Coordinates of C-alpha atoms in Angstrom, one line a residue:
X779 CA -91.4 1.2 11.8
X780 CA -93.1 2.7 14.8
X781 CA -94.4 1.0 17.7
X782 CA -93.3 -1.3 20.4
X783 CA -91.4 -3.6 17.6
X784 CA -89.4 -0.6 16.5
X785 CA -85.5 -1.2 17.5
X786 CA -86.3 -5.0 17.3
X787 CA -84.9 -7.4 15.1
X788 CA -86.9 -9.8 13.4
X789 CA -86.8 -12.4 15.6
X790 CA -87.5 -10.2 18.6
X791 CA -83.9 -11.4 20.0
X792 CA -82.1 -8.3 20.6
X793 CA -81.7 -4.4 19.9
X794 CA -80.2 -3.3 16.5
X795 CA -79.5 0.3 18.6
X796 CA -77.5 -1.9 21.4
X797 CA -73.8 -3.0 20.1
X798 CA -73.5 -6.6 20.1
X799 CA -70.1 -7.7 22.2
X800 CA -68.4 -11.1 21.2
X801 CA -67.5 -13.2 23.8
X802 CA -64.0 -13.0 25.1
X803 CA -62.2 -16.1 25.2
X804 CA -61.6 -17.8 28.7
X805 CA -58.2 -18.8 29.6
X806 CA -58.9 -21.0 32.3
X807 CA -59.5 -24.0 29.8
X808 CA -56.2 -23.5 28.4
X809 CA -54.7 -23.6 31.9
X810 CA -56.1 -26.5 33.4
X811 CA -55.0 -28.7 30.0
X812 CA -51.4 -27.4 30.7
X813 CA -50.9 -25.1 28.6
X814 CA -49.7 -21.1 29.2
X815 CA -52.1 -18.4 26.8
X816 CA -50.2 -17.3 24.0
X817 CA -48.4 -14.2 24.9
X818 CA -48.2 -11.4 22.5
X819 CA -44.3 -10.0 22.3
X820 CA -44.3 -6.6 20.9
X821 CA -42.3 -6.0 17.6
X822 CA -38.9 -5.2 17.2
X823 CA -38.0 -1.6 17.4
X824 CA -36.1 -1.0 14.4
X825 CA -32.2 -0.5 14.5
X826 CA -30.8 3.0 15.3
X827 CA -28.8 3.7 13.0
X828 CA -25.0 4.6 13.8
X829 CA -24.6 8.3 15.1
X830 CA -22.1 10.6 13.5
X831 CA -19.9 10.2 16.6
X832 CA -20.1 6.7 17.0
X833 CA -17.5 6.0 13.4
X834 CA -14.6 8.2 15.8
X835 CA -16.0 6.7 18.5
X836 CA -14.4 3.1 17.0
X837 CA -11.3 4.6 16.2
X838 CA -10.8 5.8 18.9
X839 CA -11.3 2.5 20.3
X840 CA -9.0 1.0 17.6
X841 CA -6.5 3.3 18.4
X842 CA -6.1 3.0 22.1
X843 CA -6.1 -0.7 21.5
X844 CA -3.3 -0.8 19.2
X845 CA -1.2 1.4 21.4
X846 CA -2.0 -1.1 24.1
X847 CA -0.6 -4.0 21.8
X848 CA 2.4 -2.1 20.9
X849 CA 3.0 -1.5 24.3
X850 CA 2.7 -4.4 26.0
X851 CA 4.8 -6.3 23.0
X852 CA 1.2 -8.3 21.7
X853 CA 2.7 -8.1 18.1
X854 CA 4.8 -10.3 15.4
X855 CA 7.5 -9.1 13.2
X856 CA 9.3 -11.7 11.2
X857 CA 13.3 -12.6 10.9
X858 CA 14.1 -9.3 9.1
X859 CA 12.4 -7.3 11.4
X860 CA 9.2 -7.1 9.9
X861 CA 6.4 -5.6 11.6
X862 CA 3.1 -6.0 9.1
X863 CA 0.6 -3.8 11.6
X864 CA 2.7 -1.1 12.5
X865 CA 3.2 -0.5 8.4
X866 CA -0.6 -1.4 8.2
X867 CA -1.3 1.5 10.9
X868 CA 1.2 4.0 10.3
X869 CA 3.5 3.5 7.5
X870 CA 0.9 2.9 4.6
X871 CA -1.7 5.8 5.5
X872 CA 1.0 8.1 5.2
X873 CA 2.2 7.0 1.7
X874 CA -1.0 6.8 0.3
X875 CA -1.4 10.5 1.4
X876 CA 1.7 10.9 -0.7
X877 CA 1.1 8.9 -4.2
X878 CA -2.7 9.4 -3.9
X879 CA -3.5 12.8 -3.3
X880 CA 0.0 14.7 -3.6
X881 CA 1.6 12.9 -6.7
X882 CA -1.7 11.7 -8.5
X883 CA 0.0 8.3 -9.0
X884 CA -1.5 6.8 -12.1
X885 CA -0.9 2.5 -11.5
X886 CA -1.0 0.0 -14.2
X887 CA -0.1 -3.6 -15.0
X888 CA -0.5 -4.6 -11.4
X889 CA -2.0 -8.3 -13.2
X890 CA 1.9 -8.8 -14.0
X891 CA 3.3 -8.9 -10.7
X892 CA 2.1 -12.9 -9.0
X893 CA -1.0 -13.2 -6.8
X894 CA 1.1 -15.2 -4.7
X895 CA 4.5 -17.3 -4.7
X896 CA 8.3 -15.3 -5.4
X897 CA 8.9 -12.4 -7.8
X898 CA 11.6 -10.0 -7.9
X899 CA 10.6 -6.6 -9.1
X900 CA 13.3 -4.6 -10.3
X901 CA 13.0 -0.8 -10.7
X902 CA 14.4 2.3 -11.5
X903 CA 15.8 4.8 -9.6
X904 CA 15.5 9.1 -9.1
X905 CA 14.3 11.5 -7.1
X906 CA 17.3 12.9 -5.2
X907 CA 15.6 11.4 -1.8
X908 CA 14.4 7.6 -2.4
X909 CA 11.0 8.4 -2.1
X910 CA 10.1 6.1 -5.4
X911 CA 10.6 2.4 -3.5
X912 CA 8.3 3.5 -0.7
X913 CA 5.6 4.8 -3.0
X914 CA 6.0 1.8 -5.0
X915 CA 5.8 -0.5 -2.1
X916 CA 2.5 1.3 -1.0
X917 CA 1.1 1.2 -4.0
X918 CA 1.3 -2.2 -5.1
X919 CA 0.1 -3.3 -1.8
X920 CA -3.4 -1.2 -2.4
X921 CA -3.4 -1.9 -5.9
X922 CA -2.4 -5.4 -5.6
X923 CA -5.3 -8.1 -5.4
X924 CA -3.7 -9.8 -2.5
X925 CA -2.5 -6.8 -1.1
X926 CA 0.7 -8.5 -0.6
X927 CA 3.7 -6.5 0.4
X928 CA 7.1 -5.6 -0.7
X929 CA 10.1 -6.7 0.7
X930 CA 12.6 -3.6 -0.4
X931 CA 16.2 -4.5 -0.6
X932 CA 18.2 -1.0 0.3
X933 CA 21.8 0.2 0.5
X934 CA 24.3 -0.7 3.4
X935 CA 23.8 3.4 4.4
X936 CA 20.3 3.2 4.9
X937 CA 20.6 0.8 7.9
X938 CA 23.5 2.2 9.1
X939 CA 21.6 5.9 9.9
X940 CA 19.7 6.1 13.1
X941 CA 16.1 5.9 13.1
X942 CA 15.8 5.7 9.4
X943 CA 17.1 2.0 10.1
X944 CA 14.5 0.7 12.3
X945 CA 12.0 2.1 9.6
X946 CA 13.5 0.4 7.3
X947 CA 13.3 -2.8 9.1
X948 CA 9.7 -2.4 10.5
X949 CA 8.1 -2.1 6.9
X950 CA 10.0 -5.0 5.3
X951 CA 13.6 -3.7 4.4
X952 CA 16.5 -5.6 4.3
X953 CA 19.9 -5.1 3.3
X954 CA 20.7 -5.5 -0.4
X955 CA 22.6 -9.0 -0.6
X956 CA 22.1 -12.3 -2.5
X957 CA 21.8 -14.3 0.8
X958 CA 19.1 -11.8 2.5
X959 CA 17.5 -11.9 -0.8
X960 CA 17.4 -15.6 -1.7
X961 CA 16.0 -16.3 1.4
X962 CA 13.3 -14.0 0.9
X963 CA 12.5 -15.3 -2.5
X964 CA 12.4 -19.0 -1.3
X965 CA 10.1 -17.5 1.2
X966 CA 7.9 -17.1 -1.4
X967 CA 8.0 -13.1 -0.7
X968 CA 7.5 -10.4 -3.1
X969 CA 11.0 -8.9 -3.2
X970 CA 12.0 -5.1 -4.6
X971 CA 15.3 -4.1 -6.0
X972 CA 16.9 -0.8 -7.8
X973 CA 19.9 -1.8 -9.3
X974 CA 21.1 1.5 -10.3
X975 CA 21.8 2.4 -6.3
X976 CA 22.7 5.6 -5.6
X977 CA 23.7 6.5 -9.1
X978 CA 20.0 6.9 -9.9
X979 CA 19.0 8.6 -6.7
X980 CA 21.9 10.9 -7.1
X981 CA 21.9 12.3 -11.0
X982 CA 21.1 15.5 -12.2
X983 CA 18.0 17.2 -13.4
X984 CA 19.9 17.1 -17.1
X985 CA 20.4 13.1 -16.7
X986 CA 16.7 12.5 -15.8
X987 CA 15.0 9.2 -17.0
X988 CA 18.4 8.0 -18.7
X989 CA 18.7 4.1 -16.8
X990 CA 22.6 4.2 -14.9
X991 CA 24.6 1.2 -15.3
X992 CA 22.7 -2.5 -13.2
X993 CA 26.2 -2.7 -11.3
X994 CA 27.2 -6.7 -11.7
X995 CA 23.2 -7.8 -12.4
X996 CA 23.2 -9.2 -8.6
X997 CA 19.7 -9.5 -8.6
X998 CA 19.8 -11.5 -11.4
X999 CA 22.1 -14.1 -9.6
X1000 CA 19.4 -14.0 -6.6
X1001 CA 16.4 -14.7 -9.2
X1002 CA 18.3 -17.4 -11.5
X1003 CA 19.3 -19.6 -7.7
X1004 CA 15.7 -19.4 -6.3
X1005 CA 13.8 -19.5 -10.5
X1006 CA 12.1 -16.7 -9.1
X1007 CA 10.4 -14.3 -12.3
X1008 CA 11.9 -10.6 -12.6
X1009 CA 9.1 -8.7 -13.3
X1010 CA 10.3 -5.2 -14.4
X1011 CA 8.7 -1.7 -13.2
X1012 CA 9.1 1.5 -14.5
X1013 CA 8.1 4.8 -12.5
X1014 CA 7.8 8.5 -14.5
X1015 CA 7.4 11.4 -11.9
X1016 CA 10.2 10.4 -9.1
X1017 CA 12.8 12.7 -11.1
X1018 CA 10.6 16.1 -10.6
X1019 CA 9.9 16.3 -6.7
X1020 CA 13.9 17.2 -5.3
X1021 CA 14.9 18.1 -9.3
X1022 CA 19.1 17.8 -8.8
X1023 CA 20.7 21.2 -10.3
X1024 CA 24.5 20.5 -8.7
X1025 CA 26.3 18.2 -6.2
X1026 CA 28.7 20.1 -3.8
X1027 CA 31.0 16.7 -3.4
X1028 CA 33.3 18.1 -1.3
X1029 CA 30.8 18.7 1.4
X1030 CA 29.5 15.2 1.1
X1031 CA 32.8 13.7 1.3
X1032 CA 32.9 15.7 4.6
X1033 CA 29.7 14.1 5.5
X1034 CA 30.5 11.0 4.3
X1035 CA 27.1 11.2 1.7
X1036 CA 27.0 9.7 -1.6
X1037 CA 25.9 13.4 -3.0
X1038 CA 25.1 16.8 -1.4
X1039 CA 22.4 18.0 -3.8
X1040 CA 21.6 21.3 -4.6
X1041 CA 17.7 22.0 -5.9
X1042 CA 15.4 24.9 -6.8
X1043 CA 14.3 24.8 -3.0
X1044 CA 17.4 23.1 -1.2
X1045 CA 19.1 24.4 0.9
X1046 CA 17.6 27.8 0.7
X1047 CA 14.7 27.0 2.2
X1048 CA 16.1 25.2 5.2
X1049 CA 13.7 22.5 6.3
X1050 CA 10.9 23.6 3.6
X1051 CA 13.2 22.8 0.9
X1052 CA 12.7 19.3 1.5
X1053 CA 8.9 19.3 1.0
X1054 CA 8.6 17.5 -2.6
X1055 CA 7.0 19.0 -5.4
X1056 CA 3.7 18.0 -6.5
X1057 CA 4.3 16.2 -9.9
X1058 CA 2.4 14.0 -11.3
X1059 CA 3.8 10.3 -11.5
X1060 CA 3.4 6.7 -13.4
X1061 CA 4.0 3.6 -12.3
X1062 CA 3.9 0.5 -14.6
X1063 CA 4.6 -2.9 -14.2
X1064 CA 5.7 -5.2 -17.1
X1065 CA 5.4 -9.2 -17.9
X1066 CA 7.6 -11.0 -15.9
X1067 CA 10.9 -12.7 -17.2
X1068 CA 11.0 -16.0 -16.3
X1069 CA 14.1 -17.8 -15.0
X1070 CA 13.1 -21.3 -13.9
X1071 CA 14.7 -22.8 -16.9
X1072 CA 17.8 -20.9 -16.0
X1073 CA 18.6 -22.1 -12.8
X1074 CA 21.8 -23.8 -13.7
X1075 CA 23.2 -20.9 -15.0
X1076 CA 23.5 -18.6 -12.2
X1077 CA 27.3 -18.3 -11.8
X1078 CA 27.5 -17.9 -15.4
X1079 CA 28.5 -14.3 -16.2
X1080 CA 27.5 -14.0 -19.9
X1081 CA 23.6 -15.3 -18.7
X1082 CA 23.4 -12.9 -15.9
X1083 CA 24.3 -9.8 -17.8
X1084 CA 22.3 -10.5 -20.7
X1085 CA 19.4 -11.0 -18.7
X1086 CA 20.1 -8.0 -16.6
X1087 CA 20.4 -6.1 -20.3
X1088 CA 17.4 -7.5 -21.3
X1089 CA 15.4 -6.2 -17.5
X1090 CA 17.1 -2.9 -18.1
X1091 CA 15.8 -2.4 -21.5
X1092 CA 12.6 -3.0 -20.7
X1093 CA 12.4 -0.3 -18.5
X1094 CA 14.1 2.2 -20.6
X1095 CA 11.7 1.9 -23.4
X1096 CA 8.4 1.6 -21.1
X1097 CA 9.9 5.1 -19.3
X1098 CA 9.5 6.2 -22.9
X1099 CA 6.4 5.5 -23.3
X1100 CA 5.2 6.5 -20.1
X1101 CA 7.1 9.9 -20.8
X1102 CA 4.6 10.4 -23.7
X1103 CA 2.1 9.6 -21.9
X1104 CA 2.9 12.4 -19.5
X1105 CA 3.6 15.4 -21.6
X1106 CA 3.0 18.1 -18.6
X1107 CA 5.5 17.2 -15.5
X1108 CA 2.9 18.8 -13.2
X1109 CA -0.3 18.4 -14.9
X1110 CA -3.6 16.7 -13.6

């Protein structure tokens, strides 16, 4: 189209070549009614996501806080001594160092052992050093459901040595007597005993994994008193870290020790002798016993040793079994 209609639209109103602007709304309407404009918020900026600093940043944090707790005495331990976040914080992280990465610790039966309420778990004993109840305790804590903790029931020595008592104390330990235990078990606490003492700790390599005499089946006492179930555990590996070649007994009679052992590495290593060696260990935990219907016979002697026969049989034959399990000491 050419002419002076060219660039018109039909009805002559306006040019196509000219934009055509809406009209922009008037707030002044919406002020006098009373009301504000709608104001546009702009959106969200999205989360930054944590830097790689900021996770040691928190523990760092966590840290300085708990060493301001245990300074200032902000903290609980129980009767016994028992101080949960100390073994929470220091204790446990170094155990599970141990049976995790160092000793491979294979766990099983954990759905034995109560989710909550008394149970006295009764174990075997090796290793030269006690290292076995403190793995144990660790690892049933992790394992555990409940993550409930052991209450470890040790030998008049162990709380009569410096330093090594207040340990003891602070992660649960108590002395090894019906009274300290029955209480415990009427607690309701998950209680841990090794009846064969320091007859287990201390044989030889050549005796390894042969159960020592239960002593007078004290435990069994505790358990029958309180109807508290045994619930037998049996742990393959303990016998190979500090393996037991002699015991110089004169030289523990001078230092009024149990044993003076003599291994591959000490004492002719010196301090490195005591680093354990890396084999590879089992734990298993069996059905429990129960003893509720047993309570009246608690001072009877025939009762407690054939139960205390039965609980050490039990552990003799699953150490089999675990023992075939484990054909290579020091395998993966």
């Amino acid at each position: 189209m050419t002419g002076p209609a060219a660039g018109r639209d039909p009805q002559g109103v306006g040019r196509f070549d000219v934009p055509q602007q809406s009209p922009t709304a008037d707030p002044e309407p919406a002020r006098r009614n009373g009301h504000r404009p709608a104001v546009q918020v702009p959106p969200a900026e999205p989360a930054v996501p944590d830097r790689p600093g900021d996770h040691w940043d928190r523990k760092v944090a966590n840290g300085l806080a708990f060493l301001r707790r245990r300074l200032s005495g902000d903290y609980e331990v129980d009767e016994f001594g028992f101080d949960s976040e100390l073994t929470d914080a220091v204790f446990h992280p170094l155990l599970r160092l141990l049976y995790r990465d160092w000793f491979r610790t294979e766990v099983s039966g954990v759905e034995h052992v109560p989710v909550d309420g008394p149970a006295l778990v009764v174990g075997n004993h090796s290793g030269t050093v006690a290292l076995d109840a403190l793995i144990l305790s660790a690892a049933l804590h992790d394992k555990h459901p409940a993550h409930r903790y052991l209450r470890l029931l040790g030998a008049d020595l162990v709380f009569r040595m410096p330093v090594v008592s207040e340990i003891a104390r602070k992660t649960g330990g108590t002395v090894a007597c019906n009274p300290d235990a029955e209480r415990l078990l009427g607690g309701g606490d998950l209680v841990g005993v090794f009846p064969e003492g320091f007859k287990g700790i201390g044989k030889l390599y050549a005796d390894r994994y042969k159960l020592q005499r239960f002593g007078r089946g004290g435990f069994v006492s505790a358990a029958l008193r309180t109807g508290t179930p045994i619930v037998p555990v049996a742990i393959v590996g303990g016998e190979e870290i500090y393996p037991m070649l002699a015991d110089i007994k004169p030289l523990a009679r001078l230092l009024k020790l149990p044993y003076f052992p003599v291994t591959p590495t000490f004492p002719w290593l010196g301090p490195l002798g005591m680093v354990p060696l890396p084999s590879k260990w089992l734990i298993e935990f069996c059905p429990p016993i129960p003893t509720a219907h047993l309570t009246d016979s608690a001072d009877d002697p025939l009762v407690v040793f054939n139960l205390a026969d039965q609980v050490r049989e039990t552990i003799q034959q699953t150490l089999h079994t675990l023992l075939e399990r484990r054909p290579d000491p020091f395998g993966p």
